[in-house]
């Protein structure tokens, strides 16, 4: 299949492109490089021996985006492109709604115009908010989102669901994934956050590398295995494999499906910290501070639907996640 991947040079997008190419699909990438680099294309080519066609385009630019649809006859779209920092979304809600909603609408309009009827959307467990008990199940629907980023994911899910009602030819899979970490085993692609990392493992990686002094652990008095918050971490390569299975599922079914992608297991802050210490061979300084407002004790996925519909189960454990992340960070540090 010929697949358009928006945001394909980003963290999850680039790993998905690798898995798509390895599965013999033809990949075309659209990305504005806001939070990535064109050098990622070199890494994808090194890993797969294939260089995807690339357009440096912002999805807000309808006219330029339409040229991509005119130049290529797509079988499907995997839509990653969007702003993604929770904290920044609180500071810049207008930018997040404009980019993540208006830009997405451009994609959906062009899919309809050029008769592209298979879609996988990059959603998030943030749409559950903090309203439900774990494990989070797809049938819970939406919770009360706590930031504009999460709200844009929820709104996109609602828009796609409505489009599927009006267009019986459209097949969409909305992947609600939990906490992707790790890197490709080659060490050539991984997560490089702009500025201060929003997520736990990239912050741990920067502390271990000496970029930051220590890790702040927000609370150690939760009702969990060691008092720290528990989250469902999934290896980014597992997550990428799930996208390949999802787009293949979309192409053989009609309608709209919401599917969790996680391991179905939670790891605490300290468990992740110690796993990275083991991978790196270094102790990582940390300080326990007050809980953050809005944080919940435990969050992990019910993964039965992914197994049932996609025949997908995560393969890699927390040790492998940290080993691959450390390998990537080590190679990155050598380049700097």
Coordinates of N, CA and C in Angstrom, one line a residue, residues 67-250:
X67 N -1.4 19.4 -3.1 CA -0.5 19.0 -4.1 C 0.1 17.6 -3.8
X68 N 0.3 17.3 -2.6 CA 0.8 16.0 -2.2 C -0.3 14.9 -2.6
X69 N -1.5 15.2 -2.3 CA -2.6 14.3 -2.7 C -2.7 14.1 -4.2
X70 N -2.5 15.2 -4.9 CA -2.6 15.2 -6.4 C -1.4 14.4 -6.9
X71 N -0.3 14.5 -6.3 CA 0.9 13.8 -6.9 C 1.0 12.3 -6.5
X72 N 0.2 11.9 -5.6 CA 0.3 10.5 -5.1 C -1.1 9.9 -4.9
X73 N -1.3 8.7 -5.3 CA -2.6 8.0 -5.1 C -2.4 7.2 -3.8
X74 N -2.9 7.7 -2.7 CA -2.7 7.0 -1.4 C -3.8 6.0 -1.2
X75 N -3.4 4.9 -0.6 CA -4.3 3.9 -0.1 C -4.8 4.2 1.3
X76 N -4.0 4.9 2.1 CA -4.3 5.1 3.5 C -3.5 6.3 4.0
X77 N -3.9 6.8 5.2 CA -3.2 7.9 5.9 C -3.0 7.5 7.4
X78 N -1.8 7.7 7.9 CA -1.6 7.6 9.3 C -1.2 9.0 9.8
X79 N -2.0 9.5 10.7 CA -2.0 10.9 11.0 C -1.4 11.1 12.4
X80 N -0.1 11.6 12.4 CA 0.6 11.9 13.7 C 0.7 13.4 13.9
X81 N 0.8 14.2 12.8 CA 1.2 15.6 12.9 C 0.3 16.4 13.9
X82 N 1.0 17.1 14.8 CA 0.3 17.9 15.7 C 1.3 18.3 16.8
X83 N 0.9 19.4 17.5 CA 1.6 19.9 18.7 C 1.3 18.9 19.8
X84 N 2.3 18.7 20.7 CA 2.1 17.6 21.6 C 2.5 17.8 23.1
X85 N 2.9 19.0 23.4 CA 3.4 19.2 24.8 C 2.3 19.7 25.7
X86 N 2.0 18.9 26.8 CA 0.9 19.2 27.6 C 1.0 20.6 28.3
X87 N 2.1 20.9 28.9 CA 2.3 22.1 29.5 C 2.2 23.3 28.6
X88 N 2.8 23.2 27.4 CA 2.8 24.2 26.4 C 1.4 24.5 25.9
X89 N 0.6 23.4 25.9 CA -0.8 23.6 25.4 C -1.6 24.4 26.4
X90 N -1.3 24.4 27.6 CA -2.0 25.2 28.6 C -1.6 26.7 28.4
X91 N -0.3 26.9 28.0 CA 0.1 28.3 27.8 C -0.3 28.8 26.4
X92 N -0.5 27.9 25.5 CA -0.8 28.4 24.1 C -2.0 27.6 23.5
X93 N -3.1 27.7 24.2 CA -4.3 27.0 23.7 C -4.7 27.3 22.3
X94 N -4.7 28.5 21.9 CA -5.1 28.9 20.5 C -4.2 28.2 19.5
X95 N -2.9 28.2 19.7 CA -2.0 27.5 18.7 C -2.3 26.0 18.6
X96 N -2.6 25.4 19.8 CA -2.9 24.0 19.8 C -4.2 23.7 19.1
X97 N -5.3 24.5 19.4 CA -6.5 24.2 18.7 C -6.4 24.5 17.2
X98 N -5.7 25.5 16.8 CA -5.6 25.8 15.4 C -4.8 24.7 14.7
X99 N -3.7 24.3 15.2 CA -2.8 23.3 14.6 C -3.5 21.9 14.6
X100 N -3.9 21.5 15.8 CA -4.3 20.1 15.9 C -5.7 19.9 15.4
X101 N -6.5 20.9 15.4 CA -7.9 20.7 14.8 C -8.0 21.2 13.4
X102 N -7.6 22.4 13.1 CA -7.7 23.0 11.7 C -6.8 22.2 10.8
X103 N -5.6 21.9 11.2 CA -4.7 21.1 10.4 C -5.2 19.7 10.1
X104 N -5.8 19.1 11.1 CA -6.4 17.8 10.9 C -7.6 17.8 10.0
X105 N -8.4 18.8 10.1 CA -9.6 19.0 9.2 C -9.1 19.1 7.7
X106 N -7.9 19.7 7.5 CA -7.4 19.7 6.1 C -7.1 18.3 5.6
X107 N -6.5 17.5 6.5 CA -6.3 16.1 6.1 C -7.6 15.4 5.8
X108 N -8.6 15.5 6.6 CA -9.8 14.8 6.4 C -10.6 15.3 5.1
X109 N -10.5 16.6 4.9 CA -11.1 17.1 3.7 C -10.5 16.5 2.4
X110 N -9.1 16.5 2.4 CA -8.4 16.0 1.3 C -8.6 14.5 1.1
X111 N -8.7 13.8 2.2 CA -9.0 12.3 2.1 C -10.3 12.1 1.4
X112 N -11.3 12.9 1.8 CA -12.6 12.8 1.1 C -12.5 13.2 -0.4
X113 N -11.9 14.3 -0.6 CA -11.8 14.8 -2.0 C -11.1 13.8 -2.9
X114 N -10.1 13.1 -2.4 CA -9.3 12.2 -3.3 C -9.6 10.8 -3.0
X115 N -10.7 10.5 -2.3 CA -11.2 9.2 -2.1 C -10.2 8.2 -1.4
X116 N -9.6 8.7 -0.4 CA -8.7 7.9 0.5 C -9.5 7.5 1.7
X117 N -9.8 6.3 1.9 CA -10.8 5.8 2.8 C -10.3 5.0 4.0
X118 N -9.0 5.1 4.2 CA -8.4 4.3 5.4 C -7.5 5.2 6.2
X119 N -7.8 5.3 7.5 CA -7.1 6.2 8.4 C -6.8 5.6 9.7
X120 N -5.6 5.9 10.2 CA -5.2 5.6 11.6 C -4.8 6.9 12.2
X121 N -5.5 7.2 13.3 CA -5.2 8.5 14.0 C -4.5 8.2 15.3
X122 N -3.5 9.1 15.5 CA -2.7 9.0 16.7 C -3.4 9.7 17.9
X123 N -4.1 8.9 18.7 CA -4.8 9.5 19.8 C -4.0 9.2 21.1
X124 N -4.6 9.3 22.2 CA -3.8 9.3 23.5 C -4.7 8.9 24.6
X125 N -4.1 8.2 25.6 CA -4.8 7.9 26.8 C -5.3 9.1 27.6
X126 N -4.8 10.3 27.2 CA -5.2 11.5 27.9 C -6.7 11.8 27.8
X127 N -7.3 11.2 26.7 CA -8.8 11.4 26.6 C -9.6 10.8 27.7
X128 N -9.0 9.9 28.5 CA -9.7 9.3 29.6 C -9.7 10.2 30.8
X129 N -8.9 11.3 30.8 CA -8.8 12.1 31.9 C -8.4 11.4 33.2
X130 N -9.0 11.8 34.3 CA -8.8 11.0 35.6 C -10.1 10.6 36.2
X131 N -11.1 10.3 35.3 CA -12.4 10.0 35.8 C -12.7 8.5 36.0
X132 N -11.8 7.6 35.5 CA -12.1 6.2 35.5 C -11.2 5.3 36.3
X133 N -11.6 4.1 36.7 CA -10.7 3.2 37.4 C -9.8 2.5 36.4
X134 N -8.7 2.0 36.8 CA -7.8 1.2 35.9 C -8.2 -0.2 36.0
X135 N -7.9 -1.0 35.0 CA -7.3 -0.6 33.7 C -8.3 0.2 32.9
X136 N -7.8 1.2 32.1 CA -8.7 2.0 31.2 C -9.2 1.1 30.1
X137 N -10.5 1.1 29.9 CA -11.2 0.4 28.8 C -11.7 1.3 27.8
X138 N -11.7 0.9 26.5 CA -12.2 1.7 25.4 C -13.6 2.1 25.6
X139 N -14.4 1.2 26.2 CA -15.9 1.5 26.4 C -16.2 2.6 27.4
X140 N -15.1 3.0 28.1 CA -15.3 4.1 29.1 C -15.7 5.4 28.3
X141 N -15.3 5.5 27.0 CA -15.5 6.7 26.3 C -14.5 7.8 26.7
X142 N -15.0 9.0 26.8 CA -14.2 10.2 27.2 C -14.3 10.6 28.6
X143 N -13.2 10.9 29.2 CA -13.3 11.5 30.6 C -13.2 13.1 30.4
X144 N -12.9 13.7 31.5 CA -12.7 15.2 31.5 C -11.3 15.5 31.3
X145 N -10.9 15.9 30.1 CA -9.5 16.2 29.8 C -9.1 17.4 30.6
X146 N -7.8 17.4 30.9 CA -7.2 18.4 31.9 C -6.3 19.4 31.2
X147 N -6.2 19.4 29.9 CA -5.4 20.3 29.2 C -5.8 20.4 27.7
X148 N -5.5 21.5 27.0 CA -5.9 21.6 25.6 C -5.3 20.5 24.7
X149 N -4.1 20.1 25.0 CA -3.6 19.0 24.1 C -4.5 17.8 24.2
X150 N -4.9 17.3 25.4 CA -5.8 16.2 25.5 C -7.2 16.5 24.9
X151 N -7.6 17.7 25.0 CA -8.9 18.1 24.4 C -8.9 18.0 22.9
X152 N -7.7 18.4 22.3 CA -7.6 18.3 20.8 C -7.7 16.8 20.4
X153 N -7.1 15.9 21.2 CA -7.2 14.5 20.8 C -8.6 14.0 20.9
X154 N -9.3 14.4 22.0 CA -10.7 14.0 22.1 C -11.6 14.6 21.0
X155 N -11.4 15.8 20.6 CA -12.1 16.5 19.5 C -11.9 15.8 18.2
X156 N -10.6 15.4 17.9 CA -10.3 14.7 16.7 C -11.0 13.4 16.7
X157 N -11.0 12.7 17.8 CA -11.8 11.4 17.8 C -13.2 11.6 17.5
X158 N -13.8 12.6 18.0 CA -15.2 12.9 17.8 C -15.5 13.3 16.3
X159 N -14.6 14.1 15.7 CA -14.7 14.5 14.3 C -14.6 13.2 13.4
X160 N -13.6 12.4 13.7 CA -13.5 11.2 12.8 C -14.7 10.3 12.9
X161 N -15.1 10.1 14.2 CA -16.3 9.3 14.4 C -17.5 9.8 13.6
X162 N -17.7 11.1 13.6 CA -18.8 11.7 12.9 C -18.7 11.5 11.4
X163 N -17.4 11.7 10.9 CA -17.2 11.5 9.5 C -17.5 10.1 9.0
X164 N -17.1 9.1 9.9 CA -17.4 7.7 9.6 C -18.9 7.4 9.5
X165 N -19.7 8.2 10.3 CA -21.2 8.0 10.2 C -21.7 8.5 8.8
X166 N -21.1 9.6 8.4 CA -21.6 10.2 7.1 C -21.0 9.5 5.9
X167 N -19.8 8.9 6.0 CA -19.1 8.3 4.9 C -18.9 6.8 5.2
X168 N -19.8 6.0 4.7 CA -19.8 4.6 5.0 C -18.6 3.8 4.4
X169 N -17.9 4.5 3.5 CA -16.7 3.9 2.9 C -15.4 4.1 3.8
X170 N -15.5 5.0 4.7 CA -14.3 5.4 5.5 C -14.1 4.3 6.6
X171 N -12.9 3.9 6.8 CA -12.5 3.0 7.9 C -11.4 3.8 8.7
X172 N -11.7 3.9 10.0 CA -10.7 4.6 10.8 C -10.4 3.8 12.1
X173 N -9.2 3.8 12.5 CA -8.8 3.2 13.7 C -8.1 4.3 14.6
X174 N -8.7 4.5 15.8 CA -8.2 5.6 16.7 C -7.4 4.9 17.8
X175 N -6.1 5.0 17.7 CA -5.2 4.4 18.7 C -4.9 5.3 19.9
X176 N -5.5 4.8 21.0 CA -5.2 5.5 22.3 C -4.0 4.9 22.9
X177 N -2.9 5.5 22.8 CA -1.7 4.9 23.4 C -1.2 5.6 24.7
X178 N -0.5 4.9 25.4 CA -0.2 5.3 26.8 C 1.2 6.0 26.8
X179 N 2.3 5.4 27.2 CA 3.5 6.2 27.4 C 4.6 5.5 26.6
X180 N 4.8 6.0 25.3 CA 5.9 5.4 24.5 C 7.3 5.9 25.0
X181 N 8.2 4.9 25.1 CA 9.5 5.2 25.4 C 10.4 4.3 24.6
X182 N 11.8 4.4 24.8 CA 12.7 3.6 24.1 C 13.1 4.2 22.8
X183 N 13.8 3.4 22.0 CA 14.3 3.8 20.7 C 14.6 2.6 19.8
X184 N 14.8 2.8 18.6 CA 15.2 1.7 17.7 C 16.5 1.1 18.1
X185 N 16.5 -0.2 17.9 CA 17.7 -1.0 18.4 C 19.0 -0.5 17.8
X186 N 18.9 0.1 16.6 CA 20.1 0.6 15.9 C 20.7 1.8 16.6
X187 N 19.9 2.4 17.5 CA 20.4 3.7 18.1 C 20.3 4.9 17.2
X188 N 19.8 4.7 16.0 CA 19.8 5.8 15.0 C 18.6 6.7 15.1
X189 N 17.5 6.3 15.7 CA 16.3 7.1 15.9 C 15.8 6.9 17.3
X190 N 15.3 8.0 17.9 CA 14.8 8.0 19.2 C 14.2 9.3 19.5
X191 N 13.9 9.6 20.8 CA 13.2 10.8 21.2 C 14.2 11.9 21.5
X192 N 14.1 13.1 20.9 CA 14.9 14.2 21.2 C 14.0 15.4 21.5
X193 N 13.6 15.6 22.7 CA 12.6 16.6 23.0 C 13.2 18.0 22.9
X194 N 12.4 19.0 22.5 CA 12.9 20.4 22.5 C 12.8 20.9 23.9
X195 N 13.8 21.6 24.4 CA 13.8 22.2 25.7 C 13.7 21.2 26.8
X196 N 13.0 21.6 27.9 CA 12.9 20.7 29.1 C 11.9 19.6 28.7
X197 N 12.3 18.3 28.9 CA 11.4 17.2 28.6 C 10.2 17.2 29.4
X198 N 9.1 16.9 28.7 CA 7.8 16.8 29.4 C 7.6 15.4 30.0
X199 N 8.3 14.4 29.5 CA 8.0 13.0 29.9 C 9.2 12.5 30.7
X200 N 8.9 11.5 31.5 CA 9.8 11.0 32.5 C 11.1 10.4 32.0
X201 N 11.0 9.5 31.1 CA 12.3 8.9 30.6 C 13.3 9.8 29.9
X202 N 12.8 10.7 29.0 CA 13.7 11.6 28.4 C 14.4 12.5 29.5
X203 N 13.7 12.8 30.6 CA 14.3 13.6 31.7 C 15.3 12.8 32.4
X204 N 15.0 11.5 32.7 CA 16.0 10.6 33.3 C 17.2 10.5 32.4
X205 N 17.1 10.4 31.1 CA 18.2 10.3 30.2 C 19.1 11.5 30.2
X206 N 18.5 12.7 30.3 CA 19.2 13.9 30.4 C 20.0 14.1 31.7
X207 N 19.4 13.6 32.8 CA 20.1 13.6 34.1 C 21.3 12.7 34.0
X208 N 21.1 11.5 33.5 CA 22.2 10.6 33.4 C 23.3 11.1 32.6
X209 N 23.0 11.9 31.5 CA 24.0 12.4 30.6 C 24.7 13.7 31.1
X210 N 24.2 14.2 32.3 CA 24.8 15.4 32.9 C 24.2 16.7 32.3
X211 N 23.1 16.6 31.5 CA 22.5 17.8 31.0 C 21.7 18.5 32.1
X212 N 21.1 17.7 33.0 CA 20.4 18.2 34.1 C 20.9 17.6 35.4
X213 N 20.7 18.4 36.5 CA 21.3 18.0 37.8 C 20.7 16.8 38.4
X214 N 19.4 16.7 38.5 CA 18.7 15.6 39.1 C 17.3 15.5 38.6
X215 N 16.7 14.4 39.0 CA 15.3 14.2 38.7 C 14.4 14.6 39.8
X216 N 13.3 15.3 39.6 CA 12.3 15.5 40.6 C 11.2 14.4 40.5
X217 N 11.0 13.7 41.6 CA 10.0 12.7 41.7 C 8.8 13.3 42.4
X218 N 7.7 13.4 41.7 CA 6.6 14.2 42.2 C 5.7 13.3 43.1
X219 N 6.1 13.1 44.4 CA 5.3 12.4 45.3 C 5.8 10.9 45.5
X220 N 5.9 10.5 46.7 CA 6.3 9.1 47.0 C 5.3 8.5 48.0
X221 N 4.1 9.1 48.1 CA 3.1 8.6 49.1 C 1.8 8.2 48.4
X222 N 1.9 7.8 47.1 CA 0.7 7.2 46.5 C 0.5 5.8 46.9
X223 N -0.7 5.3 46.7 CA -1.0 3.9 47.1 C -0.6 3.0 45.9
X224 N 0.8 2.9 45.8 CA 1.4 2.0 44.7 C 2.5 1.2 45.3
X225 N 3.1 0.4 44.5 CA 4.1 -0.5 44.9 C 5.2 0.1 45.7
X226 N 5.6 1.3 45.4 CA 6.7 2.0 46.1 C 6.4 3.5 46.5
X227 N 5.1 3.8 46.3 CA 4.7 5.2 46.6 C 4.7 6.2 45.5
X228 N 5.4 5.8 44.4 CA 5.5 6.7 43.2 C 4.4 6.4 42.2
X229 N 4.2 7.3 41.3 CA 3.1 7.1 40.3 C 3.4 6.0 39.3
X230 N 2.4 5.3 38.9 CA 2.6 4.1 38.0 C 1.9 4.4 36.7
X231 N 2.7 4.1 35.6 CA 2.2 4.4 34.3 C 2.5 3.2 33.4
X232 N 1.7 3.1 32.3 CA 1.9 2.0 31.3 C 2.9 2.5 30.2
X233 N 4.1 2.0 30.3 CA 5.2 2.4 29.4 C 5.2 1.3 28.3
X234 N 5.3 1.7 27.0 CA 5.4 0.8 25.9 C 6.5 1.2 25.0
X235 N 7.3 0.2 24.6 CA 8.4 0.4 23.7 C 7.9 1.0 22.4
X236 N 8.6 2.1 21.9 CA 8.1 2.8 20.7 C 8.1 1.9 19.5
X237 N 8.9 0.8 19.4 CA 8.9 -0.1 18.3 C 7.7 -1.0 18.4
X238 N 7.3 -1.4 19.6 CA 6.0 -2.1 19.7 C 4.9 -1.2 19.3
X239 N 4.9 0.0 19.7 CA 3.8 1.0 19.3 C 3.8 1.1 17.7
X240 N 5.0 1.2 17.1 CA 5.0 1.3 15.7 C 4.5 0.1 15.0
X241 N 4.7 -1.1 15.5 CA 4.2 -2.3 15.0 C 2.6 -2.3 15.1
X242 N 2.1 -1.7 16.1 CA 0.7 -1.6 16.3 C 0.1 -0.8 15.2
X243 N 0.8 0.3 14.8 CA 0.3 1.1 13.7 C 0.2 0.4 12.4
X244 N 1.2 -0.5 12.1 CA 1.2 -1.3 10.9 C 0.0 -2.2 10.9
X245 N -0.3 -2.9 12.0 CA -1.4 -3.8 12.1 C -2.7 -3.0 12.0
X246 N -2.7 -1.8 12.6 CA -4.0 -1.0 12.6 C -4.3 -0.5 11.2
X247 N -3.3 -0.1 10.4 CA -3.6 0.3 9.0 C -4.0 -0.8 8.1
X248 N -3.5 -2.0 8.4 CA -3.9 -3.2 7.6 C -5.3 -3.6 8.0
X249 N -5.6 -3.4 9.3 CA -7.0 -3.7 9.8 C -8.0 -2.7 9.1
X250 N -7.6 -1.5 9.1 CA -8.5 -0.4 8.5 C -8.8 -0.7 7.1

